[in-house]
Coordinates of N, CA and C in Angstrom, one line a residue:
K1 N 6.5 -15.7 18.3 CA 7.5 -16.8 18.4 C 7.4 -17.8 17.2
R2 N 6.2 -18.1 16.8 CA 5.9 -19.0 15.7 C 6.5 -18.3 14.4
I3 N 6.3 -17.0 14.2 CA 6.8 -16.3 13.1 C 8.4 -16.4 13.0
A4 N 9.0 -16.1 14.2 CA 10.4 -16.2 14.2 C 11.0 -17.6 14.0
D5 N 10.3 -18.6 14.6 CA 10.7 -20.0 14.5 C 10.6 -20.5 13.1
A6 N 9.7 -19.9 12.3 CA 9.6 -20.3 10.9 C 10.6 -19.5 10.0
G7 N 11.4 -18.7 10.6 CA 12.4 -17.9 9.8 C 11.7 -16.8 9.0
L8 N 10.6 -16.3 9.5 CA 9.9 -15.3 8.7 C 10.0 -13.9 9.4
T9 N 9.7 -12.8 8.7 CA 9.7 -11.5 9.3 C 8.4 -10.9 8.9
V10 N 7.9 -9.9 9.7 CA 6.7 -9.2 9.5 C 7.1 -7.9 8.8
E11 N 7.0 -7.8 7.5 CA 7.5 -6.7 6.7 C 6.5 -5.5 6.8
S12 N 5.2 -5.8 6.9 CA 4.2 -4.8 7.0 C 2.8 -5.4 7.4
A13 N 1.9 -4.5 7.8 CA 0.6 -4.9 8.2 C -0.3 -3.7 7.8
I14 N -1.6 -3.8 8.1 CA -2.5 -2.7 7.8 C -3.5 -2.5 8.9
G15 N -3.8 -1.3 9.1 CA -4.9 -0.9 10.1 C -5.8 0.0 9.4
F16 N -7.0 0.2 9.9 CA -8.0 1.0 9.2 C -8.5 2.2 10.1
A17 N -7.6 2.7 10.9 CA -7.9 3.9 11.7 C -8.2 5.1 10.8
R18 N -9.2 5.8 11.1 CA -9.7 6.9 10.2 C -8.9 8.2 10.5
W19 N -7.6 8.2 10.3 CA -6.7 9.3 10.7 C -6.9 10.5 9.8
I20 N -7.6 10.3 8.6 CA -7.7 11.4 7.6 C -8.9 12.2 7.7
V21 N -9.9 11.8 8.5 CA -11.2 12.4 8.5 C -11.2 13.8 9.0
D22 N -12.2 14.6 8.6 CA -12.3 16.0 9.0 C -12.7 16.2 10.4
D23 N -13.6 15.4 10.9 CA -14.2 15.6 12.3 C -13.0 15.4 13.3
P24 N -12.7 16.5 14.1 CA -11.6 16.4 15.0 C -11.7 15.4 16.1
T25 N -12.9 15.2 16.6 CA -13.2 14.2 17.7 C -12.9 12.8 17.1
E26 N -13.5 12.6 16.0 CA -13.3 11.3 15.4 C -11.8 11.0 15.0
R27 N -11.2 12.1 14.6 CA -9.8 11.9 14.2 C -8.9 11.7 15.4
Q28 N -9.2 12.3 16.5 CA -8.4 12.0 17.7 C -8.6 10.6 18.2
Q29 N -9.8 10.1 18.1 CA -10.0 8.7 18.4 C -9.3 7.8 17.5
A30 N -9.3 8.2 16.2 CA -8.6 7.4 15.2 C -7.1 7.3 15.5
L31 N -6.5 8.4 15.9 CA -5.1 8.3 16.2 C -4.8 7.4 17.4
R32 N -5.7 7.4 18.4 CA -5.6 6.4 19.5 C -5.7 5.0 19.0
N33 N -6.6 4.8 18.1 CA -6.8 3.4 17.5 C -5.5 3.0 16.7
A34 N -5.0 4.0 16.0 CA -3.8 3.8 15.2 C -2.6 3.4 16.1
E35 N -2.5 4.1 17.2 CA -1.4 3.7 18.2 C -1.6 2.3 18.8
R36 N -2.9 2.0 19.1 CA -3.2 0.6 19.6 C -2.7 -0.4 18.5
D37 N -3.1 -0.2 17.3 CA -2.7 -1.1 16.2 C -1.2 -1.2 16.1
M38 N -0.5 -0.1 16.1 CA 1.0 -0.1 16.0 C 1.6 -0.9 17.2
R39 N 1.1 -0.7 18.4 CA 1.7 -1.4 19.5 C 1.4 -2.9 19.4
A40 N 0.2 -3.3 18.9 CA 0.0 -4.7 18.7 C 0.9 -5.3 17.6
L41 N 1.1 -4.5 16.6 CA 2.1 -5.0 15.5 C 3.5 -5.1 16.1
K42 N 3.9 -4.2 16.9 CA 5.2 -4.2 17.5 C 5.5 -5.5 18.3
T43 N 4.4 -6.0 18.9 CA 4.6 -7.1 19.8 C 4.9 -8.4 19.0
I44 N 4.6 -8.4 17.7 CA 4.9 -9.6 16.9 C 6.1 -9.3 15.9
G45 N 6.8 -8.2 16.2 CA 8.0 -8.0 15.5 C 7.9 -7.1 14.2
G46 N 6.7 -6.5 14.0 CA 6.5 -5.7 12.9 C 7.0 -4.2 13.1
S47 N 7.4 -3.5 12.0 CA 7.8 -2.2 12.2 C 7.2 -1.2 11.2
R48 N 6.3 -1.7 10.3 CA 5.6 -0.9 9.3 C 4.2 -1.2 9.3
I49 N 3.4 -0.1 9.1 CA 1.9 -0.3 9.0 C 1.4 0.6 7.9
A50 N 0.5 0.1 7.1 CA -0.1 0.9 6.0 C -1.0 1.9 6.6
A51 N -1.0 3.1 6.0 CA -1.9 4.2 6.4 C -2.8 4.6 5.2
P52 N -3.8 3.9 4.9 CA -4.7 4.2 3.7 C -5.6 5.3 4.1
P53 N -6.2 6.0 3.1 CA -7.1 7.1 3.3 C -8.5 6.7 3.6
V54 N -8.6 5.7 4.5 CA -9.9 5.2 4.9 C -10.8 6.3 5.6
G55 N -12.0 6.4 5.2 CA -12.9 7.4 5.9 C -13.0 8.7 5.1
A56 N -12.2 8.9 4.1 CA -12.3 10.2 3.3 C -13.5 10.0 2.4
I57 N -14.4 11.0 2.5 CA -15.6 10.9 1.7 C -15.7 11.9 0.6
G58 N -14.6 12.7 0.4 CA -14.5 13.7 -0.6 C -13.1 14.2 -0.7
P59 N -12.8 15.1 -1.6 CA -11.4 15.7 -1.7 C -11.1 16.4 -0.4
I60 N -9.8 16.4 0.0 CA -9.3 17.1 1.1 C -8.0 17.8 0.7
D61 N -7.8 19.0 1.1 CA -6.7 19.8 0.7 C -5.4 19.0 1.1
L62 N -4.5 18.9 0.2 CA -3.3 18.0 0.3 C -2.4 18.5 1.5
D63 N -2.4 19.8 1.7 CA -1.6 20.2 2.9 C -2.2 19.9 4.2
V64 N -3.5 19.8 4.2 CA -4.3 19.4 5.4 C -4.0 17.9 5.6
I65 N -4.0 17.1 4.6 CA -3.7 15.7 4.7 C -2.3 15.5 5.2
A66 N -1.4 16.3 4.7 CA 0.0 16.2 5.2 C 0.1 16.4 6.7
E67 N -0.6 17.4 7.2 CA -0.6 17.7 8.6 C -1.1 16.4 9.4
R68 N -2.1 15.8 8.9 CA -2.7 14.7 9.6 C -1.8 13.4 9.5
Y69 N -1.2 13.3 8.3 CA -0.2 12.2 8.2 C 1.0 12.4 9.1
R70 N 1.4 13.6 9.2 CA 2.5 13.9 10.1 C 2.2 13.5 11.6
A71 N 1.0 13.8 12.0 CA 0.5 13.4 13.3 C 0.6 11.9 13.5
L72 N 0.3 11.2 12.5 CA 0.4 9.7 12.5 C 1.9 9.3 12.6
L73 N 2.7 10.0 11.8 CA 4.1 9.7 11.8 C 4.7 9.9 13.2
E74 N 4.3 10.9 13.9 CA 4.9 11.2 15.2 C 4.5 10.2 16.2
I75 N 3.2 9.7 16.1 CA 2.8 8.6 17.0 C 3.7 7.3 16.7
G76 N 3.9 7.1 15.4 CA 4.7 5.9 15.0 C 6.1 6.0 15.5
E77 N 6.6 7.2 15.5 CA 8.0 7.4 15.9 C 8.1 7.1 17.4
N78 N 7.1 7.4 18.2 CA 7.1 7.1 19.6 C 7.0 5.6 19.8
V79 N 6.2 4.9 19.0 CA 6.0 3.5 19.2 C 7.1 2.6 18.6
G80 N 7.7 3.1 17.5 CA 8.7 2.4 16.8 C 8.2 1.6 15.6
V81 N 7.1 2.2 15.0 CA 6.4 1.6 13.8 C 6.2 2.8 12.8
V82 N 6.6 2.5 11.6 CA 6.5 3.5 10.5 C 5.1 3.4 9.8
P83 N 4.3 4.4 9.8 CA 3.1 4.4 9.0 C 3.4 4.8 7.6
Q84 N 3.0 3.9 6.6 CA 3.3 4.1 5.2 C 2.0 4.7 4.5
L85 N 2.2 5.9 3.9 CA 1.1 6.5 3.2 C 0.7 5.7 2.0
E86 N -0.5 5.2 2.0 CA -1.0 4.2 1.0 C -1.9 4.9 0.0
L87 N -1.6 4.5 -1.3 CA -2.4 4.9 -2.4 C -3.6 4.0 -2.6
W88 N -4.8 4.7 -2.7 CA -6.0 4.0 -3.0 C -6.6 4.6 -4.3
G89 N -6.6 3.9 -5.4 CA -7.1 4.4 -6.7 C -8.5 4.9 -6.7
H90 N -9.3 4.3 -5.8 CA -10.8 4.7 -5.7 C -11.0 5.8 -4.7
S91 N -10.0 6.3 -4.0 CA -10.2 7.3 -3.0 C -10.4 8.7 -3.6
P92 N -11.3 9.5 -3.1 CA -11.4 10.9 -3.5 C -10.3 11.7 -2.9
A93 N -9.6 11.2 -2.0 CA -8.6 12.1 -1.3 C -7.2 11.8 -1.8
I94 N -6.8 10.5 -2.0 CA -5.5 10.1 -2.4 C -5.6 9.0 -3.4
H95 N -5.8 9.4 -4.7 CA -5.9 8.4 -5.7 C -4.8 8.5 -6.8
R96 N -4.1 9.6 -6.8 CA -3.0 9.8 -7.8 C -1.7 9.7 -7.2
L97 N -0.7 9.2 -7.9 CA 0.6 9.0 -7.4 C 1.2 10.4 -7.1
S98 N 0.9 11.4 -7.8 CA 1.4 12.7 -7.6 C 0.9 13.3 -6.2
Q99 N -0.3 12.9 -5.9 CA -0.8 13.4 -4.6 C -0.1 12.7 -3.5
L100 N 0.2 11.4 -3.6 CA 0.9 10.6 -2.6 C 2.3 11.3 -2.3
V101 N 3.0 11.6 -3.4 CA 4.3 12.2 -3.3 C 4.2 13.6 -2.6
Y102 N 3.3 14.4 -3.1 CA 3.1 15.7 -2.5 C 2.9 15.7 -1.0
I103 N 1.9 14.8 -0.6 CA 1.6 14.8 0.8 C 2.8 14.4 1.7
A104 N 3.5 13.3 1.2 CA 4.6 12.9 2.0 C 5.7 13.9 2.1
T105 N 5.9 14.6 1.0 CA 6.9 15.7 0.9 C 6.5 16.9 1.9
A106 N 5.2 17.2 1.8 CA 4.7 18.3 2.6 C 4.7 18.1 4.1
T107 N 4.9 16.8 4.6 CA 4.9 16.6 6.0 C 6.2 17.2 6.6
G108 N 7.3 17.2 5.8 CA 8.6 17.6 6.4 C 9.1 16.6 7.4
H109 N 8.5 15.4 7.4 CA 9.0 14.4 8.4 C 10.0 13.5 7.8
P110 N 11.1 13.2 8.5 CA 12.1 12.4 7.9 C 11.7 10.9 7.6
R111 N 10.6 10.4 8.3 CA 10.2 9.1 8.1 C 9.0 8.9 7.2
A112 N 8.6 10.0 6.6 CA 7.5 9.9 5.6 C 7.9 8.9 4.5
C113 N 7.0 8.1 4.1 CA 7.2 7.1 3.1 C 5.9 6.7 2.4
L114 N 6.1 6.0 1.3 CA 5.0 5.7 0.4 C 4.7 4.2 0.3
L115 N 3.5 3.9 0.0 CA 3.1 2.5 -0.2 C 2.2 2.5 -1.5
P116 N 2.9 2.3 -2.6 CA 2.1 2.2 -3.9 C 1.7 0.8 -4.2
D117 N 0.9 0.7 -5.2 CA 0.3 -0.6 -5.5 C 0.0 -0.6 -7.0
V118 N 0.4 -1.7 -7.7 CA 0.3 -1.8 -9.2 C -1.2 -1.5 -9.6
Y119 N -2.1 -2.2 -8.9 CA -3.6 -2.0 -9.3 C -4.0 -0.6 -9.0
H120 N -3.7 0.0 -7.8 CA -4.2 1.3 -7.4 C -3.6 2.4 -8.3
I121 N -2.4 2.3 -8.7 CA -1.8 3.3 -9.7 C -2.6 3.3 -10.9
Y122 N -3.0 2.1 -11.5 CA -3.8 2.0 -12.7 C -5.2 2.6 -12.4
K123 N -5.8 2.1 -11.3 CA -7.2 2.5 -11.0 C -7.3 4.0 -10.9
G124 N -6.3 4.7 -10.2 CA -6.4 6.1 -10.0 C -6.0 6.9 -11.2
G125 N -5.6 6.3 -12.3 CA -5.3 7.0 -13.5 C -3.9 7.6 -13.6
S126 N -2.9 7.1 -12.8 CA -1.6 7.6 -12.9 C -0.8 6.8 -13.9
D127 N 0.4 7.3 -14.3 CA 1.3 6.6 -15.2 C 2.4 6.0 -14.4
Y128 N 2.8 4.8 -14.7 CA 3.8 4.1 -14.0 C 5.2 4.7 -14.1
N129 N 5.4 5.5 -15.1 CA 6.6 6.2 -15.3 C 6.9 7.2 -14.1
G130 N 5.9 7.6 -13.4 CA 6.1 8.4 -12.2 C 6.9 7.7 -11.1
L131 N 6.9 6.4 -11.1 CA 7.7 5.7 -10.1 C 9.1 6.0 -10.2
G132 N 9.6 6.3 -11.4 CA 11.0 6.6 -11.6 C 11.5 7.9 -11.0
L133 N 10.5 8.7 -10.5 CA 10.9 10.0 -9.9 C 10.9 10.0 -8.4
I134 N 10.6 8.8 -7.8 CA 10.6 8.6 -6.4 C 11.8 7.9 -5.9
A135 N 12.4 8.4 -4.9 CA 13.6 7.8 -4.3 C 13.2 6.4 -3.7
G136 N 13.9 5.4 -4.2 CA 13.5 4.0 -3.8 C 13.5 3.7 -2.3
D137 N 14.3 4.4 -1.6 CA 14.4 4.2 -0.1 C 13.2 4.8 0.6
R138 N 12.3 5.5 -0.1 CA 11.1 6.0 0.5 C 9.9 5.1 0.3
I139 N 10.2 4.0 -0.4 CA 9.2 2.9 -0.6 C 9.7 1.7 0.1
H140 N 9.2 1.4 1.3 CA 9.7 0.2 2.0 C 9.0 -1.1 1.6
V141 N 7.8 -1.0 1.2 CA 7.0 -2.1 0.7 C 6.2 -1.7 -0.5
F142 N 6.1 -2.6 -1.5 CA 5.3 -2.3 -2.7 C 4.3 -3.4 -2.9
H143 N 3.0 -3.0 -3.0 CA 2.0 -4.0 -3.2 C 2.0 -4.4 -4.7
I144 N 2.2 -5.7 -4.9 CA 2.3 -6.2 -6.3 C 1.1 -7.1 -6.6
N145 N 0.6 -6.9 -7.8 CA -0.5 -7.7 -8.3 C -0.6 -7.3 -9.8
D146 N -1.8 -7.7 -10.4 CA -2.0 -7.4 -11.9 C -3.5 -7.2 -12.1
Y147 N -3.8 -6.9 -13.3 CA -5.3 -6.6 -13.6 C -5.5 -7.0 -15.0
P148 N -6.7 -7.4 -15.3 CA -7.1 -7.8 -16.7 C -7.4 -6.6 -17.6
A149 N -7.6 -6.9 -18.9 CA -7.9 -5.8 -19.8 C -9.4 -5.4 -19.6
H150 N -10.2 -6.3 -19.1 CA -11.6 -6.0 -18.9 C -12.0 -6.5 -17.6
P151 N -12.9 -5.7 -16.8 CA -13.6 -4.5 -17.3 C -12.6 -3.3 -17.4
P152 N -13.1 -2.2 -18.0 CA -12.2 -1.0 -18.1 C -11.9 -0.4 -16.8
R153 N -10.9 0.5 -16.8 CA -10.4 1.1 -15.6 C -11.5 1.7 -14.8
E154 N -12.5 2.4 -15.4 CA -13.5 3.1 -14.6 C -14.4 2.1 -13.9
Q155 N -14.5 0.8 -14.3 CA -15.4 -0.1 -13.7 C -14.6 -1.2 -12.9
I156 N -13.3 -1.3 -13.1 CA -12.6 -2.4 -12.5 C -12.6 -2.2 -10.9
G157 N -12.6 -3.3 -10.2 CA -12.6 -3.2 -8.7 C -11.5 -4.1 -8.1
D158 N -11.4 -4.1 -6.8 CA -10.4 -4.9 -6.1 C -10.5 -6.3 -6.5
E159 N -11.7 -6.8 -6.7 CA -11.9 -8.3 -6.9 C -11.4 -8.7 -8.2
H160 N -11.0 -7.8 -9.1 CA -10.5 -8.2 -10.4 C -9.0 -8.4 -10.4
R161 N -8.4 -8.1 -9.3 CA -6.9 -8.2 -9.3 C -6.5 -9.7 -9.5
V162 N -5.4 -9.9 -10.2 CA -4.9 -11.3 -10.5 C -3.4 -11.3 -10.1
Y163 N -2.8 -12.5 -10.2 CA -1.4 -12.7 -9.9 C -0.6 -11.8 -10.8
P164 N 0.6 -11.3 -10.4 CA 1.5 -10.5 -11.3 C 1.9 -11.4 -12.4
G165 N 1.8 -10.8 -13.6 CA 2.1 -11.6 -14.8 C 0.9 -12.2 -15.5
D166 N -0.2 -12.2 -14.8 CA -1.5 -12.8 -15.4 C -2.4 -11.8 -16.0
G167 N -2.0 -10.5 -16.0 CA -2.8 -9.5 -16.5 C -2.0 -8.7 -17.6
I168 N -2.4 -7.4 -17.7 CA -1.8 -6.5 -18.7 C -0.9 -5.4 -18.2
A169 N -0.7 -5.4 -16.8 CA 0.2 -4.4 -16.3 C 1.6 -4.6 -16.7
P170 N 2.4 -3.5 -17.0 CA 3.8 -3.6 -17.4 C 4.7 -4.0 -16.2
I171 N 4.5 -5.2 -15.7 CA 5.2 -5.7 -14.5 C 6.7 -5.6 -14.7
A172 N 7.3 -6.0 -15.8 CA 8.7 -6.0 -15.9 C 9.2 -4.5 -15.9
Q173 N 8.5 -3.6 -16.5 CA 8.9 -2.2 -16.5 C 8.9 -1.6 -15.0
I174 N 7.8 -2.0 -14.3 CA 7.6 -1.5 -13.0 C 8.7 -2.0 -12.1
V175 N 9.1 -3.2 -12.1 CA 10.1 -3.8 -11.3 C 11.5 -3.1 -11.7
R176 N 11.7 -3.0 -13.0 CA 13.0 -2.4 -13.5 C 13.1 -1.0 -13.0
D177 N 12.0 -0.2 -13.1 CA 12.1 1.2 -12.7 C 12.3 1.3 -11.2
L178 N 11.6 0.5 -10.5 CA 11.7 0.5 -9.0 C 13.2 0.2 -8.6
Y179 N 13.7 -0.8 -9.2 CA 15.1 -1.2 -8.9 C 16.1 0.0 -9.3
G180 N 15.8 0.6 -10.4 CA 16.6 1.8 -10.8 C 16.6 2.9 -9.8
T181 N 15.5 3.1 -9.1 CA 15.4 4.2 -8.1 C 16.1 3.9 -6.8
G182 N 16.6 2.6 -6.7 CA 17.2 2.2 -5.4 C 16.3 1.4 -4.5
F183 N 15.1 1.1 -5.0 CA 14.2 0.3 -4.1 C 14.8 -1.1 -3.9
R184 N 14.8 -1.4 -2.6 CA 15.3 -2.7 -2.2 C 14.4 -3.3 -1.1
G185 N 13.2 -2.8 -1.1 CA 12.2 -3.2 -0.1 C 11.5 -4.6 -0.4
A186 N 10.3 -4.7 0.2 CA 9.6 -6.0 0.0 C 8.5 -5.8 -0.9
F187 N 8.3 -6.8 -1.8 CA 7.1 -6.9 -2.6 C 6.0 -7.7 -1.8
S188 N 4.8 -7.1 -1.7 CA 3.8 -7.7 -0.9 C 2.6 -8.0 -1.8
L189 N 2.3 -9.3 -1.9 CA 1.2 -9.7 -2.8 C -0.1 -9.3 -2.2
E190 N -0.9 -8.5 -2.9 CA -2.2 -8.1 -2.4 C -3.3 -8.4 -3.5
L191 N -4.2 -9.3 -3.1 CA -5.2 -9.8 -4.0 C -6.5 -9.9 -3.3
F192 N -7.6 -9.6 -4.0 CA -9.0 -9.8 -3.4 C -9.8 -10.6 -4.4
N193 N -9.2 -11.5 -5.1 CA -9.9 -12.2 -6.2 C -10.7 -13.4 -5.5
R194 N -12.0 -13.3 -5.7 CA -12.8 -14.3 -5.1 C -12.6 -15.7 -5.6
T195 N -12.1 -15.9 -6.8 CA -11.7 -17.2 -7.3 C -10.6 -17.8 -6.5
Y196 N -9.6 -17.0 -6.1 CA -8.6 -17.5 -5.3 C -9.1 -17.9 -3.9
W197 N -10.1 -17.3 -3.4 CA -10.6 -17.6 -2.1 C -11.2 -19.0 -2.0
Q198 N -11.6 -19.5 -3.1 CA -12.1 -20.9 -3.2 C -11.0 -22.0 -3.3
Q199 N -9.8 -21.5 -3.4 CA -8.7 -22.5 -3.6 C -8.0 -22.7 -2.3
D200 N -7.2 -23.8 -2.3 CA -6.4 -24.1 -1.1 C -5.4 -23.0 -0.7
P201 N -5.5 -22.4 0.5 CA -4.6 -21.3 0.8 C -3.1 -21.5 0.6
L202 N -2.7 -22.7 0.9 CA -1.2 -23.0 0.8 C -0.9 -23.0 -0.7
E203 N -1.7 -23.5 -1.6 CA -1.5 -23.5 -3.0 C -1.5 -22.0 -3.5
V204 N -2.4 -21.2 -3.0 CA -2.4 -19.8 -3.4 C -1.1 -19.1 -3.0
A205 N -0.7 -19.4 -1.8 CA 0.5 -18.8 -1.3 C 1.7 -19.2 -2.1
R206 N 1.8 -20.5 -2.5 CA 2.9 -21.0 -3.3 C 2.9 -20.4 -4.7
T207 N 1.7 -20.3 -5.3 CA 1.6 -19.7 -6.6 C 1.9 -18.3 -6.6
G208 N 1.4 -17.5 -5.6 CA 1.7 -16.1 -5.5 C 3.2 -15.8 -5.3
L209 N 3.9 -16.7 -4.5 CA 5.3 -16.5 -4.3 C 6.1 -16.7 -5.6
Q210 N 5.7 -17.8 -6.3 CA 6.4 -18.0 -7.6 C 6.1 -16.9 -8.6
K211 N 4.9 -16.5 -8.7 CA 4.6 -15.4 -9.6 C 5.3 -14.1 -9.3
M212 N 5.5 -13.8 -8.0 CA 6.3 -12.7 -7.6 C 7.8 -12.8 -8.0
R213 N 8.3 -14.0 -7.8 CA 9.7 -14.3 -8.2 C 9.9 -14.1 -9.7
D214 N 8.9 -14.6 -10.4 CA 9.0 -14.5 -11.9 C 8.9 -13.0 -12.3
A215 N 8.1 -12.3 -11.6 CA 8.0 -10.8 -11.9 C 9.3 -10.1 -11.6
V216 N 9.9 -10.4 -10.5 CA 11.2 -9.7 -10.2 C 12.2 -10.1 -11.2
Q217 N 12.3 -11.4 -11.6 CA 13.3 -11.8 -12.6 C 13.0 -11.2 -13.9
S218 N 11.8 -10.9 -14.3 CA 11.5 -10.3 -15.6 C 12.0 -8.9 -15.7
G219 N 12.1 -8.2 -14.5 CA 12.5 -6.8 -14.5 C 14.0 -6.6 -14.1
T220 N 14.7 -7.6 -13.9 CA 16.1 -7.5 -13.5 C 17.1 -8.2 -14.4

């Protein structure tokens, strides 16, 4: 009610159910956890939840991941929440943009969709030009942020992310290419910068919103 009264919408959320793991018993429990998370999200008006490859400790055959993601999609279909396959640049299972696209395609599910991230595309070693090959309506939410020139890609971590426009990522190109594919979803600011943690949360939110607006304007 407070969200609705403020004129806001819940565009996305995240859960950390280990839906991708190899152990079948653990995976079944993870799917139950995912359903619980989806139902909780549904009660506050949300309809999308991130599905990161949490729990993957090594490479997994992409067709196997597709089967597991499809199982998650089917649960989401029953609940009314769409799980978005999320890219993690540090993951041994899904760290390349091409892997993300292949897995979603291989599910054969009409609601399969992607959740890319400026930082994670860079961290995983993919080229941003790949975004131009993805239908924009298959990306409902895009995590936007930036990263500095140092440390190098091999050493950079979540905590180094900065506001969009404050780093070296080609933000204008990314926004322009996304718009060209038909993307009309939500940009979600995702940062884990400890410097920002020390600042006033409202000021961080205001700054982040303005930086996102500037980023969108730079690419349109």
